[in-house]
Amino acid sequence: MVIVGHVDHGKSTIVGRLLADTNALPEGKLEAVRRECLRTDKPFEYAFLLDALSDEQDQGITIDTARVFFKTNARDYIIIDAPGHIEFLKNMISGAARAEAAVLVIDAKEGVRENSRRHGYILSMLGIRQVVVCVNKMDLVNFDEAVFRRIEQEYRAFLTEIGAVSPERFIPISGMQGDNLASRSDKTPWYDGPTLLEMLDTFQKAPPKVDRPLRMPVQAVYKFTNQGDDRRIIAGRIESGRVKVGDKVVFTPSNKITYVKSIEGFNTESRDEVEAGWSTGFTLAEELYITRGQVMSHVERAPLVSTRLRANIIWLGRKSFEPGRDYKLKLHTAAVPVRIHRINKVIDASEAGSQLDKRRVDRHDVADLVLETQSPVAFDTVGDNEASGRFVIVDGYEIAGGGIIVSAEEEERDELRFEARMRDFHWVKGGVTASQRAERHGHPAALVMFVGGAKTGKHGYARALENALFESGRNAYMLDGTNVLLGIDADLHFVDATQRELVRRFAEVAHLLLDAGMLVVSTTNAIGLADYADVQALLGDATSIVVDVDPEGKSTAPCDLRIRGNEPEAQVIAQIVDLLGKRQITQG
Amino acid sequence: MDHLDQLEQQSVYILREAYKHFERLCMLWSIGKDSTVLLWLARKAFFGHVPFPLVHIDTSFKLPEMIAYRDRLALEYKLQMVVGQNKDVLASKRTFPDTQDLPEGHPDKVSRVDCCGQLKSGALRGTLHGTLPRMRMNLKTGQYDPDPDSQPYTGVIVGARADEEGSRSKERYFSPRDKNNAWDVGDQPPEFWNQFKTDFSPGTHVRIHPLLDWTELNIWEYIQRENIPTVSLYYDQGSGKRYRSLGCGPCQAPIDSTSKNVDDVIVELKSGKLKNVAERSGRLQDGKHGLEELRRGGYM
């Protein structure tokens, strides 16, 4: 449970008083603080029980969140006392993000202030549904009911306006004097609701999400061979749903499908089924190449996949969040480069959701925007699944913002990705697996694609590369675009040939060769660097390297290697072999 | 899933995140109950293995049972056991135990806090950064040899719990420290949900705290449930005294208690006389903000 609100509205005092009134303090702690106050000639404050740091006591403010443990007859609590200073907003968020319920404090005398609103907004965005509002310091307004009602009315109106869940209850309290905290106050005869303590005990613990579709983001793949352990374990926490030994599962976005062979553990009974909440591990029927960031699910209810996400974010970075700059998106266990695709609106969360006219997101702003990731990610909307619908943005070394995914934004390649997905889901497998092929050939499959205009020398490099790979014992094949045009594409003279269709057919031919375990070296005039993302969408997670031959040296579009076309073949081949090595395709 | 399960699963998740993000990762093992639970959780997370070194800072004033227990478990669990020590300070006897009999105000007298600063924080800094020599257990001989590895560790797993005292209640799961181990408590990184700070500039390192949400009682209940071996000093051996937390002999007083095993300890904590007594009340170096100052300077 987190306690939030504007600075000086009395959060630490309430928590301190609650601890004192429920006998949750260690013996002698209260007396020690009283003695210390006497010694330093400060009036005693319950907040001193919480604000443990020397700066906090000197300045009389909470700087960082504190975890406080206490228990009632109903249950154990971890209370997170969050700071109210705007400067420490990120500390408040760190506290609130962990909470299942929140107490929002408003000073009866000061009324609704900037951070009362901002914190309400953030709680709503963090997905905290159980909120109680305490109107504190009622003693300073003579326990006047009219003051209390006015604040309740104003704050409810604000929450409605921003579309947040209205709190279950407003309680008039005095943290300093203990009114309506642990025991009912006789100074508020007009209030017939529960005390804060009674209210807390009505909050529900979030039920485990066992009945939702299975989501297990892959945290890591372990193999402790040097410890004499040959298991290859896919490790991660099941965020929702359940999975049994023998279940058919798919890993998204790679679309790889296999069966669960076993559920692994240490110092625990062996089990055939495991459900949401467990950090566990699996062995699989097939040794697929699975990486961190992929999400394991059942085939029928797989997560969404896209490179464009519509999101709400709150920004905490010292530097603004701006279009045109590179950031990192961390979403469940995935981490991918990301940019702003479009800002829909920037909101001032300290006002009633008023819109700001700007093209960047500044510190403490809230924004509705569309993000574009460099490669596809698996996700859900936050409404469907919180764990796979929440993310942070990393700027440099810092976590600079956090957000929720509202929807998938349509993107040109969605259709191709959907086609690839359906193809992979229903792919009829032969008896030989990809890892068996990789073992036989001495390398996994990969595509090296030369692009660039006509007469740039692509073909020569491609032939030389195919030769070099073949001579060193690899299973290489050159796929020339002309051959695809003459054969597979021959009918396109008679129908409406679109560039999209040329790309689609070329990529599907490459996909077949990759499925056969080959190192495919392609060279084509018809398909350029601009089409590469489409090709990759159809190849799924197969490794591919794109080499742009650009004699003018003018292109700035991203590629893996850019050459002018006058470099010696041996040098280019060495560079490509090096790239293949880095992607763990070739060794030595 | 009960509360202990939830704590366990979250700690396992954090340990795996740490292992994923830090190539130079180690775990501090003080031989006490918390870090021993942490060691057990690591075996849970990695299916029976502990894939990173365990670092113990030996002040030389630890109780002998602790050292024997450490070495027994290291051999049994096949741990990469690394031990560090501030040998210079020990050799020149600039410690609290060596100077405690000097009169008040004597220039050579070393306070308890300064002693911790040298033998624990200082030794730890040097051991983590590789500027002090490390000893590593040879699993074949059971002896400690000089550790050829002197590269700094960039990720350090620590068994701190938020309920221990005020400054620990303010920690993050992933907490960056600068080159000098300093902790900027007012400017800690945000932690949204389960996204932790795992990117950091060269020279900094990160402390990882998988046990923040555990209480002392949770630790004992977990030791009971999992049947984790613990040092005998935690139990009354017939003298009517036992240690509630373990530190150095000279600064650590046993408490009056007749708890003879884990079950007794749990009863004592839950409903007995320890119910409302702070755990570190037996530690003599804490005082007002003493621990906060030590922690800003790198103390665990």
PDB file of N, CA and C in Angstrom, chain A residues 3-55:
ATOM      1  N   ILE A   3       1.312   5.524   0.217  1.00  0.00           N
ATOM      2  CA  ILE A   3       0.643   6.723   0.688  1.00  0.00           C
ATOM      3  C   ILE A   3       1.242   7.915  -0.051  1.00  0.00           C
ATOM      4  N   VAL A   4       0.384   8.674  -0.763  1.00  0.00           N
ATOM      5  CA  VAL A   4       0.864   9.737  -1.649  1.00  0.00           C
ATOM      6  C   VAL A   4       0.080  11.023  -1.405  1.00  0.00           C
ATOM      7  N   GLY A   5       0.512  12.108  -2.054  1.00  0.00           N
ATOM      8  CA  GLY A   5      -0.172  13.390  -1.930  1.00  0.00           C
ATOM      9  C   GLY A   5       0.819  14.536  -1.961  1.00  0.00           C
ATOM     10  N   HIS A   6       0.299  15.750  -1.891  1.00  0.00           N
ATOM     11  CA  HIS A   6       1.124  16.950  -1.991  1.00  0.00           C
ATOM     12  C   HIS A   6       2.060  17.062  -0.785  1.00  0.00           C
ATOM     13  N   VAL A   7       3.128  17.806  -0.993  1.00  0.00           N
ATOM     14  CA  VAL A   7       4.113  17.970   0.078  1.00  0.00           C
ATOM     15  C   VAL A   7       3.481  18.655   1.297  1.00  0.00           C
ATOM     16  N   ASP A   8       3.878  18.176   2.468  1.00  0.00           N
ATOM     17  CA  ASP A   8       3.397  18.751   3.730  1.00  0.00           C
ATOM     18  C   ASP A   8       1.927  18.503   4.018  1.00  0.00           C
ATOM     19  N   HIS A   9       1.317  17.624   3.269  1.00  0.00           N
ATOM     20  CA  HIS A   9      -0.079  17.327   3.581  1.00  0.00           C
ATOM     21  C   HIS A   9      -0.202  16.250   4.661  1.00  0.00           C
ATOM     22  N   GLY A  10       0.949  15.715   5.093  1.00  0.00           N
ATOM     23  CA  GLY A  10       0.927  14.910   6.318  1.00  0.00           C
ATOM     24  C   GLY A  10       1.030  13.409   6.153  1.00  0.00           C
ATOM     25  N   LYS A  11       1.666  12.961   5.049  1.00  0.00           N
ATOM     26  CA  LYS A  11       1.710  11.518   4.782  1.00  0.00           C
ATOM     27  C   LYS A  11       2.519  10.750   5.831  1.00  0.00           C
ATOM     28  N   SER A  12       3.738  11.221   6.088  1.00  0.00           N
ATOM     29  CA  SER A  12       4.597  10.508   7.039  1.00  0.00           C
ATOM     30  C   SER A  12       3.987  10.533   8.434  1.00  0.00           C
ATOM     31  N   THR A  13       3.330  11.634   8.765  1.00  0.00           N
ATOM     32  CA  THR A  13       2.680  11.739  10.071  1.00  0.00           C
ATOM     33  C   THR A  13       1.595  10.674  10.209  1.00  0.00           C
ATOM     34  N   ILE A  14       0.811  10.504   9.172  1.00  0.00           N
ATOM     35  CA  ILE A  14      -0.267   9.508   9.217  1.00  0.00           C
ATOM     36  C   ILE A  14       0.313   8.107   9.422  1.00  0.00           C
ATOM     37  N   VAL A  15       1.361   7.798   8.672  1.00  0.00           N
ATOM     38  CA  VAL A  15       1.945   6.462   8.797  1.00  0.00           C
ATOM     39  C   VAL A  15       2.551   6.276  10.183  1.00  0.00           C
ATOM     40  N   GLY A  16       3.270   7.294  10.651  1.00  0.00           N
ATOM     41  CA  GLY A  16       3.886   7.220  11.972  1.00  0.00           C
ATOM     42  C   GLY A  16       2.830   7.019  13.052  1.00  0.00           C
ATOM     43  N   ARG A  17       1.766   7.779  12.959  1.00  0.00           N
ATOM     44  CA  ARG A  17       0.693   7.688  13.944  1.00  0.00           C
ATOM     45  C   ARG A  17       0.007   6.313  13.891  1.00  0.00           C
ATOM     46  N   LEU A  18      -0.177   5.837  12.677  1.00  0.00           N
ATOM     47  CA  LEU A  18      -0.809   4.519  12.498  1.00  0.00           C
ATOM     48  C   LEU A  18       0.043   3.423  13.159  1.00  0.00           C
ATOM     49  N   LEU A  19       1.359   3.543  12.978  1.00  0.00           N
ATOM     50  CA  LEU A  19       2.271   2.573  13.597  1.00  0.00           C
ATOM     51  C   LEU A  19       2.176   2.658  15.121  1.00  0.00           C
ATOM     52  N   ALA A  20       2.165   3.897  15.634  1.00  0.00           N
ATOM     53  CA  ALA A  20       2.136   4.087  17.080  1.00  0.00           C
ATOM     54  C   ALA A  20       0.811   3.576  17.651  1.00  0.00           C
ATOM     55  N   ASP A  21      -0.293   3.880  16.968  1.00  0.00           N
ATOM     56  CA  ASP A  21      -1.612   3.519  17.491  1.00  0.00           C
ATOM     57  C   ASP A  21      -1.911   2.028  17.399  1.00  0.00           C
ATOM     58  N   THR A  22      -1.190   1.329  16.540  1.00  0.00           N
ATOM     59  CA  THR A  22      -1.443  -0.108  16.409  1.00  0.00           C
ATOM     60  C   THR A  22      -0.329  -0.921  17.081  1.00  0.00           C
ATOM     61  N   ASN A  23       0.493  -0.251  17.881  1.00  0.00           N
ATOM     62  CA  ASN A  23       1.587  -0.919  18.593  1.00  0.00           C
ATOM     63  C   ASN A  23       2.527  -1.669  17.644  1.00  0.00           C
ATOM     64  N   ALA A  24       2.759  -1.088  16.487  1.00  0.00           N
ATOM     65  CA  ALA A  24       3.608  -1.769  15.511  1.00  0.00           C
ATOM     66  C   ALA A  24       5.062  -1.321  15.609  1.00  0.00           C
ATOM     67  N   LEU A  25       5.342  -0.411  16.556  1.00  0.00           N
ATOM     68  CA  LEU A  25       6.713   0.083  16.655  1.00  0.00           C
ATOM     69  C   LEU A  25       7.530  -0.793  17.584  1.00  0.00           C
ATOM     70  N   PRO A  26       8.833  -0.907  17.285  1.00  0.00           N
ATOM     71  CA  PRO A  26       9.683  -1.640  18.231  1.00  0.00           C
ATOM     72  C   PRO A  26       9.678  -0.905  19.580  1.00  0.00           C
ATOM     73  N   GLU A  27       9.869  -1.675  20.629  1.00  0.00           N
ATOM     74  CA  GLU A  27       9.895  -1.113  21.974  1.00  0.00           C
ATOM     75  C   GLU A  27      10.887   0.032  22.071  1.00  0.00           C
ATOM     76  N   GLY A  28      10.470   1.115  22.664  1.00  0.00           N
ATOM     77  CA  GLY A  28      11.406   2.191  22.938  1.00  0.00           C
ATOM     78  C   GLY A  28      11.613   3.165  21.783  1.00  0.00           C
ATOM     79  N   LYS A  29      11.120   2.831  20.595  1.00  0.00           N
ATOM     80  CA  LYS A  29      11.359   3.684  19.422  1.00  0.00           C
ATOM     81  C   LYS A  29      10.688   5.053  19.592  1.00  0.00           C
ATOM     82  N   LEU A  30       9.414   5.037  20.023  1.00  0.00           N
ATOM     83  CA  LEU A  30       8.662   6.270  20.201  1.00  0.00           C
ATOM     84  C   LEU A  30       9.349   7.155  21.240  1.00  0.00           C
ATOM     85  N   GLU A  31       9.754   6.537  22.339  1.00  0.00           N
ATOM     86  CA  GLU A  31      10.396   7.296  23.409  1.00  0.00           C
ATOM     87  C   GLU A  31      11.727   7.867  22.923  1.00  0.00           C
ATOM     88  N   ALA A  32      12.441   7.059  22.148  1.00  0.00           N
ATOM     89  CA  ALA A  32      13.744   7.517  21.647  1.00  0.00           C
ATOM     90  C   ALA A  32      13.560   8.757  20.780  1.00  0.00           C
ATOM     91  N   VAL A  33      12.545   8.740  19.911  1.00  0.00           N
ATOM     92  CA  VAL A  33      12.317   9.883  19.033  1.00  0.00           C
ATOM     93  C   VAL A  33      11.885  11.101  19.852  1.00  0.00           C
ATOM     94  N   ARG A  34      11.030  10.873  20.853  1.00  0.00           N
ATOM     95  CA  ARG A  34      10.607  11.982  21.735  1.00  0.00           C
ATOM     96  C   ARG A  34      11.823  12.605  22.431  1.00  0.00           C
ATOM     97  N   ARG A  35      12.705  11.738  22.938  1.00  0.00           N
ATOM     98  CA  ARG A  35      13.898  12.222  23.626  1.00  0.00           C
ATOM     99  C   ARG A  35      14.769  13.053  22.693  1.00  0.00           C
ATOM    100  N   GLU A  36      14.933  12.533  21.481  1.00  0.00           N
ATOM    101  CA  GLU A  36      15.772  13.201  20.493  1.00  0.00           C
ATOM    102  C   GLU A  36      15.193  14.593  20.171  1.00  0.00           C
ATOM    103  N   CYS A  37      13.872  14.681  20.075  1.00  0.00           N
ATOM    104  CA  CYS A  37      13.223  15.959  19.779  1.00  0.00           C
ATOM    105  C   CYS A  37      13.454  16.955  20.905  1.00  0.00           C
ATOM    106  N   LEU A  38      13.375  16.460  22.116  1.00  0.00           N
ATOM    107  CA  LEU A  38      13.579  17.305  23.279  1.00  0.00           C
ATOM    108  C   LEU A  38      15.005  17.855  23.272  1.00  0.00           C
ATOM    109  N   ARG A  39      15.947  16.921  22.955  1.00  0.00           N
ATOM    110  CA  ARG A  39      17.354  17.265  22.962  1.00  0.00           C
ATOM    111  C   ARG A  39      17.669  18.336  21.921  1.00  0.00           C
ATOM    112  N   THR A  40      17.049  18.203  20.734  1.00  0.00           N
ATOM    113  CA  THR A  40      17.358  19.128  19.641  1.00  0.00           C
ATOM    114  C   THR A  40      16.368  20.278  19.614  1.00  0.00           C
ATOM    115  N   ASP A  41      15.492  20.333  20.616  1.00  0.00           N
ATOM    116  CA  ASP A  41      14.552  21.431  20.737  1.00  0.00           C
ATOM    117  C   ASP A  41      13.604  21.534  19.545  1.00  0.00           C
ATOM    118  N   LYS A  42      13.187  20.366  19.068  1.00  0.00           N
ATOM    119  CA  LYS A  42      12.222  20.346  17.963  1.00  0.00           C
ATOM    120  C   LYS A  42      10.912  19.823  18.519  1.00  0.00           C
ATOM    121  N   PRO A  43       9.767  20.334  18.037  1.00  0.00           N
ATOM    122  CA  PRO A  43       8.502  19.734  18.479  1.00  0.00           C
ATOM    123  C   PRO A  43       8.420  18.297  17.967  1.00  0.00           C
ATOM    124  N   PHE A  44       7.900  17.409  18.780  1.00  0.00           N
ATOM    125  CA  PHE A  44       7.806  16.008  18.365  1.00  0.00           C
ATOM    126  C   PHE A  44       6.884  15.858  17.156  1.00  0.00           C
ATOM    127  N   GLU A  45       7.305  15.048  16.209  1.00  0.00           N
ATOM    128  CA  GLU A  45       6.429  14.741  15.076  1.00  0.00           C
ATOM    129  C   GLU A  45       6.455  13.256  14.813  1.00  0.00           C
ATOM    130  N   TYR A  46       5.278  12.722  14.524  1.00  0.00           N
ATOM    131  CA  TYR A  46       5.212  11.296  14.207  1.00  0.00           C
ATOM    132  C   TYR A  46       6.004  10.982  12.934  1.00  0.00           C
ATOM    133  N   ALA A  47       6.142  11.981  12.060  1.00  0.00           N
ATOM    134  CA  ALA A  47       6.868  11.774  10.801  1.00  0.00           C
ATOM    135  C   ALA A  47       8.313  11.340  11.051  1.00  0.00           C
ATOM    136  N   PHE A  48       8.880  11.753  12.199  1.00  0.00           N
ATOM    137  CA  PHE A  48      10.274  11.389  12.484  1.00  0.00           C
ATOM    138  C   PHE A  48      10.453   9.882  12.601  1.00  0.00           C
ATOM    139  N   LEU A  49       9.348   9.183  12.858  1.00  0.00           N
ATOM    140  CA  LEU A  49       9.441   7.728  12.936  1.00  0.00           C
ATOM    141  C   LEU A  49       9.766   7.134  11.572  1.00  0.00           C
ATOM    142  N   LEU A  50       9.392   7.870  10.518  1.00  0.00           N
ATOM    143  CA  LEU A  50       9.558   7.371   9.145  1.00  0.00           C
ATOM    144  C   LEU A  50      10.744   7.986   8.439  1.00  0.00           C
ATOM    145  N   ASP A  51      10.881   9.310   8.603  1.00  0.00           N
ATOM    146  CA  ASP A  51      11.903  10.017   7.841  1.00  0.00           C
ATOM    147  C   ASP A  51      13.254   9.776   8.500  1.00  0.00           C
ATOM    148  N   ALA A  52      13.840   8.656   8.105  1.00  0.00           N
ATOM    149  CA  ALA A  52      15.009   8.152   8.826  1.00  0.00           C
ATOM    150  C   ALA A  52      16.292   8.850   8.429  1.00  0.00           C
ATOM    151  N   LEU A  53      16.325   9.444   7.251  1.00  0.00           N
ATOM    152  CA  LEU A  53      17.580  10.030   6.780  1.00  0.00           C
ATOM    153  C   LEU A  53      17.844  11.352   7.489  1.00  0.00           C
ATOM    154  N   SER A  54      19.104  11.651   7.674  1.00  0.00           N
ATOM    155  CA  SER A  54      19.430  12.859   8.423  1.00  0.00           C
ATOM    156  C   SER A  54      18.920  14.103   7.700  1.00  0.00           C
ATOM    157  N   ASP A  55      19.041  14.138   6.353  1.00  0.00           N
ATOM    158  CA  ASP A  55      18.541  15.293   5.608  1.00  0.00           C
ATOM    159  C   ASP A  55      17.040  15.443   5.765  1.00  0.00           C
TER     160      ASP A  55
END
